[in-house]
mmCIF file of C-alpha atoms in Angstrom:
data_model
loop_
_atom_site.group_PDB
_atom_site.id
_atom_site.type_symbol
_atom_site.label_atom_id
_atom_site.label_comp_id
_atom_site.label_asym_id
_atom_site.label_seq_id
_atom_site.Cartn_x
_atom_site.Cartn_y
_atom_site.Cartn_z
ATOM 1 C CA MET A 18 0.247 -12.957 -5.835
ATOM 2 C CA VAL A 19 -3.424 -13.850 -6.612
ATOM 3 C CA THR A 20 -4.229 -17.575 -6.669
ATOM 4 C CA VAL A 21 -4.576 -19.448 -9.899
ATOM 5 C CA SER A 22 -8.365 -19.521 -9.478
ATOM 6 C CA GLY A 23 -8.364 -15.675 -9.714
ATOM 7 C CA VAL A 24 -9.917 -15.297 -6.282
ATOM 8 C CA ILE A 25 -8.120 -12.779 -4.000
ATOM 9 C CA ARG A 26 -7.547 -14.205 -0.530
ATOM 10 C CA VAL A 27 -8.059 -11.668 2.328
ATOM 11 C CA LEU A 28 -7.111 -11.751 6.019
ATOM 12 C CA LEU A 29 -8.956 -9.381 8.360
ATOM 13 C CA VAL A 30 -7.054 -7.887 11.269
ATOM 14 C CA ASP A 31 -9.201 -5.927 13.677
ATOM 15 C CA ASP A 32 -9.874 -6.154 17.468
ATOM 16 C CA ASP A 33 -13.503 -5.199 16.909
ATOM 17 C CA ALA A 34 -15.588 -8.324 16.233
ATOM 18 C CA LEU A 35 -18.400 -6.246 14.704
ATOM 19 C CA VAL A 36 -15.994 -4.583 12.275
ATOM 20 C CA ARG A 37 -14.636 -7.920 11.252
ATOM 21 C CA ALA A 38 -18.155 -9.366 10.822
ATOM 22 C CA GLY A 39 -19.236 -6.406 8.703
ATOM 23 C CA LEU A 40 -16.168 -6.617 6.547
ATOM 24 C CA ARG A 41 -16.577 -10.396 6.049
ATOM 25 C CA MET A 42 -20.282 -9.966 5.150
ATOM 26 C CA MET A 43 -19.575 -7.082 2.821
ATOM 27 C CA LEU A 44 -16.750 -8.854 0.950
ATOM 28 C CA ALA A 45 -18.781 -12.010 0.550
ATOM 29 C CA ALA A 46 -20.873 -10.154 -2.008
ATOM 30 C CA PHE A 47 -17.897 -10.187 -4.446
ATOM 31 C CA ASP A 48 -17.199 -13.433 -6.224
ATOM 32 C CA ASP A 49 -13.485 -12.662 -6.805
ATOM 33 C CA ILE A 50 -12.725 -11.975 -3.163
ATOM 34 C CA GLU A 51 -12.691 -14.469 -0.268
ATOM 35 C CA VAL A 52 -12.067 -13.729 3.427
ATOM 36 C CA VAL A 53 -9.878 -16.705 4.450
ATOM 37 C CA GLY A 54 -9.132 -15.761 8.091
ATOM 38 C CA GLU A 55 -9.308 -13.270 10.883
ATOM 39 C CA ALA A 56 -6.983 -12.006 13.579
ATOM 40 C CA VAL A 57 -7.793 -9.877 16.656
ATOM 41 C CA ASP A 58 -4.479 -7.947 16.914
ATOM 42 C CA GLY A 59 -1.013 -7.667 15.516
ATOM 43 C CA THR A 60 0.420 -10.446 17.597
ATOM 44 C CA GLU A 61 -1.671 -12.980 15.545
ATOM 45 C CA VAL A 62 -0.701 -11.688 12.155
ATOM 46 C CA ALA A 63 2.396 -13.783 11.507
ATOM 47 C CA SER A 64 0.730 -17.098 12.390
ATOM 48 C CA SER A 65 -2.473 -16.225 10.569
ATOM 49 C CA VAL A 66 -0.511 -15.394 7.397
ATOM 50 C CA ASN A 67 1.322 -18.692 7.655
ATOM 51 C CA THR A 68 -1.924 -20.580 8.123
ATOM 52 C CA HIS A 69 -4.149 -18.820 5.563
ATOM 53 C CA GLN A 70 -1.677 -17.572 2.947
ATOM 54 C CA PRO A 71 -3.654 -14.317 2.080
ATOM 55 C CA ASP A 72 -2.939 -12.160 -0.913
ATOM 56 C CA VAL A 73 -4.081 -9.031 0.957
ATOM 57 C CA VAL A 74 -4.300 -8.099 4.671
ATOM 58 C CA LEU A 75 -6.887 -5.483 5.819
ATOM 59 C CA MET A 76 -5.052 -4.174 8.905
ATOM 60 C CA ASP A 77 -6.477 -1.965 11.605
ATOM 61 C CA ILE A 78 -4.150 0.543 13.158
ATOM 62 C CA ARG A 79 -5.263 0.840 16.721
ATOM 63 C CA MET A 80 -5.316 -2.517 18.459
ATOM 64 C CA PRO A 81 -4.332 -3.833 21.882
ATOM 65 C CA GLY A 82 -1.232 -5.973 22.089
ATOM 66 C CA LEU A 83 0.733 -5.290 18.872
ATOM 67 C CA ASP A 84 -0.587 -2.345 16.829
ATOM 68 C CA GLY A 85 -1.239 -2.457 13.108
ATOM 69 C CA LEU A 86 1.777 -0.203 12.161
ATOM 70 C CA THR A 87 4.291 -2.461 13.914
ATOM 71 C CA ALA A 88 2.598 -5.551 12.545
ATOM 72 C CA THR A 89 2.808 -4.098 8.996
ATOM 73 C CA GLU A 90 6.443 -3.256 9.360
ATOM 74 C CA SER A 91 7.209 -6.823 10.460
ATOM 75 C CA LEU A 92 5.001 -8.448 7.831
ATOM 76 C CA ARG A 93 6.396 -6.522 4.917
ATOM 77 C CA GLN A 94 9.941 -7.679 5.693
ATOM 78 C CA ARG A 95 8.942 -11.234 4.965
ATOM 79 C CA ARG A 96 9.736 -12.947 1.699
ATOM 80 C CA ASP A 97 6.643 -13.149 -0.502
ATOM 81 C CA ALA A 98 4.797 -10.917 1.988
ATOM 82 C CA PRO A 99 1.083 -10.298 1.311
ATOM 83 C CA GLU A 100 -0.019 -6.780 0.424
ATOM 84 C CA VAL A 101 -1.368 -4.684 3.213
ATOM 85 C CA ILE A 102 -4.196 -2.182 3.313
ATOM 86 C CA VAL A 103 -4.359 -0.138 6.485
ATOM 87 C CA LEU A 104 -7.797 0.595 7.874
ATOM 88 C CA THR A 105 -7.926 3.974 9.594
ATOM 89 C CA THR A 106 -10.298 6.499 11.080
ATOM 90 C CA PHE A 107 -7.985 9.149 9.522
ATOM 91 C CA ASP A 108 -9.115 11.965 11.718
ATOM 92 C CA THR A 109 -7.475 10.395 14.768
ATOM 93 C CA ASP A 110 -4.593 8.429 13.120
ATOM 94 C CA ASP A 111 -1.408 10.483 12.539
ATOM 95 C CA HIS A 112 0.720 7.613 11.382
ATOM 96 C CA VAL A 113 0.152 7.761 7.642
ATOM 97 C CA LEU A 114 3.757 8.131 6.588
ATOM 98 C CA ARG A 115 5.026 5.453 8.992
ATOM 99 C CA ALA A 116 2.676 2.878 7.526
ATOM 100 C CA LEU A 117 3.409 3.777 3.938
ATOM 101 C CA ARG A 118 7.151 3.659 4.551
ATOM 102 C CA ALA A 119 6.688 0.281 6.092
ATOM 103 C CA GLY A 120 5.215 -0.941 2.919
ATOM 104 C CA ALA A 121 1.441 -0.578 3.180
ATOM 105 C CA GLY A 122 -0.162 -0.617 -0.250
ATOM 106 C CA GLY A 123 -3.188 1.356 0.545
ATOM 107 C CA PHE A 124 -5.226 3.256 3.083
ATOM 108 C CA LEU A 125 -8.974 2.957 3.590
ATOM 109 C CA LEU A 126 -11.303 4.934 5.791
ATOM 110 C CA LYS A 127 -13.485 2.554 7.813
ATOM 111 C CA HIS A 128 -16.624 4.104 6.335
ATOM 112 C CA THR A 129 -15.474 3.636 2.765
ATOM 113 C CA PRO A 130 -18.358 2.160 0.596
ATOM 114 C CA PRO A 131 -18.260 -1.610 -0.104
ATOM 115 C CA GLN A 132 -17.608 -1.191 -3.841
ATOM 116 C CA GLN A 133 -14.571 0.984 -3.192
ATOM 117 C CA ILE A 134 -13.132 -1.401 -0.548
ATOM 118 C CA ALA A 135 -13.450 -4.284 -3.025
ATOM 119 C CA GLU A 136 -11.822 -2.163 -5.733
ATOM 120 C CA ALA A 137 -9.019 -1.316 -3.384
ATOM 121 C CA VAL A 138 -8.397 -4.959 -2.591
ATOM 122 C CA ARG A 139 -8.257 -5.778 -6.279
ATOM 123 C CA ARG A 140 -5.864 -2.962 -7.065
ATOM 124 C CA VAL A 141 -3.494 -3.610 -4.191
ATOM 125 C CA ALA A 142 -3.481 -7.353 -5.016
ATOM 126 C CA ALA A 143 -2.437 -6.315 -8.537
ATOM 127 C CA GLY A 144 0.465 -4.266 -7.094
ATOM 128 C CA GLU A 145 -1.096 -0.838 -7.542
ATOM 129 C CA PRO A 146 -1.587 1.383 -4.520
ATOM 130 C CA MET A 147 -4.978 2.546 -3.400
ATOM 131 C CA MET A 148 -5.502 5.595 -1.267
ATOM 132 C CA SER A 149 -8.487 7.891 -0.925
ATOM 133 C CA PRO A 150 -7.759 11.390 -2.350
ATOM 134 C CA GLU A 151 -7.752 13.013 1.138
ATOM 135 C CA VAL A 152 -5.208 10.453 2.340
ATOM 136 C CA LEU A 153 -3.033 11.121 -0.673
ATOM 137 C CA ARG A 154 -3.183 14.834 -0.090
ATOM 138 C CA LYS A 155 -2.299 14.293 3.576
ATOM 139 C CA MET A 156 0.697 12.088 2.642
ATOM 140 C CA ILE A 157 1.980 14.746 0.236
ATOM 141 C CA GLY A 158 1.360 17.505 2.865
ATOM 142 C CA LEU A 159 3.182 15.625 5.527
ATOM 143 C CA VAL A 160 6.180 15.138 3.307
ATOM 144 C CA ALA A 161 6.093 18.746 2.118
ATOM 145 C CA GLY A 162 5.964 19.981 5.662
ATOM 146 C CA ALA A 163 8.999 17.946 6.848
ATOM 147 C CA PRO A 164 12.223 19.760 7.625
ATOM 148 C CA ALA A 165 15.046 19.479 5.058
ATOM 149 C CA ASP A 166 16.853 16.665 6.844
ATOM 150 C CA PRO A 167 19.172 13.941 5.542
ATOM 151 C CA ARG A 168 16.132 12.023 4.220
ATOM 152 C CA ARG A 169 16.005 14.435 1.217
ATOM 153 C CA GLN A 170 19.657 13.943 0.481
ATOM 154 C CA ARG A 171 19.247 10.190 0.651
ATOM 155 C CA ALA A 172 16.231 10.273 -1.569
ATOM 156 C CA ARG A 173 18.035 12.454 -4.148
ATOM 157 C CA ALA A 174 21.065 10.214 -4.089
ATOM 158 C CA ALA A 175 18.729 7.213 -4.669
ATOM 159 C CA LEU A 176 16.984 8.799 -7.604
ATOM 160 C CA ALA A 177 20.348 9.730 -9.181
ATOM 161 C CA ARG A 178 20.882 5.938 -9.651
ATOM 162 C CA LEU A 179 17.934 5.835 -12.083
ATOM 163 C CA SER A 180 18.231 6.210 -15.838
ATOM 164 C CA ALA A 181 16.333 9.066 -17.570
ATOM 165 C CA GLY A 182 13.553 6.633 -18.608
ATOM 166 C CA GLU A 183 13.372 5.185 -15.064
ATOM 167 C CA SER A 184 13.155 8.718 -13.594
ATOM 168 C CA ASP A 185 10.203 9.569 -15.860
ATOM 169 C CA VAL A 186 8.378 6.443 -14.868
ATOM 170 C CA ALA A 187 9.112 7.022 -11.169
ATOM 171 C CA ARG A 188 7.788 10.551 -11.371
ATOM 172 C CA LEU A 189 4.504 9.312 -12.959
ATOM 173 C CA VAL A 190 4.260 6.479 -10.369
ATOM 174 C CA ALA A 191 4.454 9.178 -7.744
ATOM 175 C CA GLU A 192 1.582 10.950 -9.367
ATOM 176 C CA GLY A 193 -0.556 7.785 -8.938
ATOM 177 C CA ARG A 194 -0.600 6.813 -12.603
ATOM 178 C CA THR A 195 -1.379 3.242 -13.601
ATOM 179 C CA ASN A 196 1.030 1.272 -15.828
ATOM 180 C CA GLN A 197 -1.390 1.840 -18.773
ATOM 181 C CA GLU A 198 -1.452 5.547 -18.147
ATOM 182 C CA ILE A 199 2.315 5.780 -17.951
ATOM 183 C CA ALA A 200 2.696 3.734 -21.077
ATOM 184 C CA SER A 201 0.325 6.135 -23.000
ATOM 185 C CA GLU A 202 2.086 9.278 -21.778
ATOM 186 C CA LEU A 203 5.635 8.011 -22.368
ATOM 187 C CA LEU A 204 4.779 6.203 -25.632
ATOM 188 C CA MET A 205 5.896 2.825 -24.255
ATOM 189 C CA SER A 206 4.337 -0.586 -24.114
ATOM 190 C CA THR A 207 2.774 -1.647 -20.817
ATOM 191 C CA ALA A 208 5.379 -4.488 -20.612
ATOM 192 C CA THR A 209 8.180 -1.925 -20.933
ATOM 193 C CA VAL A 210 6.714 0.149 -18.083
ATOM 194 C CA LYS A 211 6.432 -2.933 -15.881
ATOM 195 C CA ALA A 212 10.059 -3.682 -16.598
ATOM 196 C CA TYR A 213 11.053 -0.130 -15.689
ATOM 197 C CA VAL A 214 9.079 -0.342 -12.464
ATOM 198 C CA SER A 215 10.692 -3.612 -11.523
ATOM 199 C CA ARG A 216 14.166 -2.045 -11.973
ATOM 200 C CA ILE A 217 13.098 0.997 -9.960
ATOM 201 C CA PHE A 218 12.034 -1.313 -7.070
ATOM 202 C CA THR A 219 15.505 -2.794 -7.112
ATOM 203 C CA LYS A 220 17.514 0.431 -7.394
ATOM 204 C CA LEU A 221 15.446 2.300 -4.763
ATOM 205 C CA SER A 222 15.092 -0.718 -2.408
ATOM 206 C CA CYS A 223 11.338 -0.295 -2.555
ATOM 207 C CA THR A 224 8.670 -3.058 -2.211
ATOM 208 C CA ASN A 225 5.772 -1.276 -3.698
ATOM 209 C CA ARG A 226 4.640 1.821 -5.697
ATOM 210 C CA VAL A 227 3.706 3.869 -2.637
ATOM 211 C CA GLN A 228 7.320 3.650 -1.447
ATOM 212 C CA ILE A 229 8.519 4.890 -4.846
ATOM 213 C CA ALA A 230 6.162 7.812 -4.476
ATOM 214 C CA LEU A 231 7.578 8.665 -1.029
ATOM 215 C CA VAL A 232 11.178 8.703 -2.320
ATOM 216 C CA VAL A 233 10.140 11.011 -5.167
ATOM 217 C CA HIS A 234 8.321 13.346 -2.715
ATOM 218 C CA ASP A 235 11.192 13.142 -0.209
ATOM 219 C CA ALA A 236 13.593 14.323 -2.921
ATOM 220 C CA ALA A 237 11.505 17.228 -4.134
ATOM 221 C CA ASP A 238 12.166 20.902 -3.195
ATOM 222 C CA GLN A 239 9.852 21.897 -0.399
#
């Protein structure tokens, strides 16, 4: 939840001091984003979140001590947890699905241009996932390549609890559509779409839109 002032509070988690300094300097160029704190590995995340109350955490994956994936899993179980954007080198990190299932709201490559990083922070703070196209393709590919195990049956059983309207909304969420785009396609108001998404979160036990997309993809025929 973004503060009343409209400024998005960001916590940086990375063991590389140069990376943290670069991100801090880059984000300082945007008036609606403020870096409120830093942590050097996952063991510091919980206390840093308690101290700084960020809206969004930019989380590195590979860190000494507690890695970013484990820290994300723990953080997203908290009540009123901040959103998490995972920072990855992508070509070496093979943990995309684990982080998304844990509740990460986005993936960014570390060489992503500043304007795109700022836009990702804004979108994730607003509850909309943000992934680069290649990461999204990788996510879908990993799910499509998975064996037909009980996960598919569980996903299909979960989707069966949705109404027809909720199923339509879930399908479009899985395609990466915004609330406005879904409203336009299904001839609904944006407020109605938001209400559907809220009910889908509850019925599927999801905490963000990425997890809805994963359930939909898990349930699909491979």
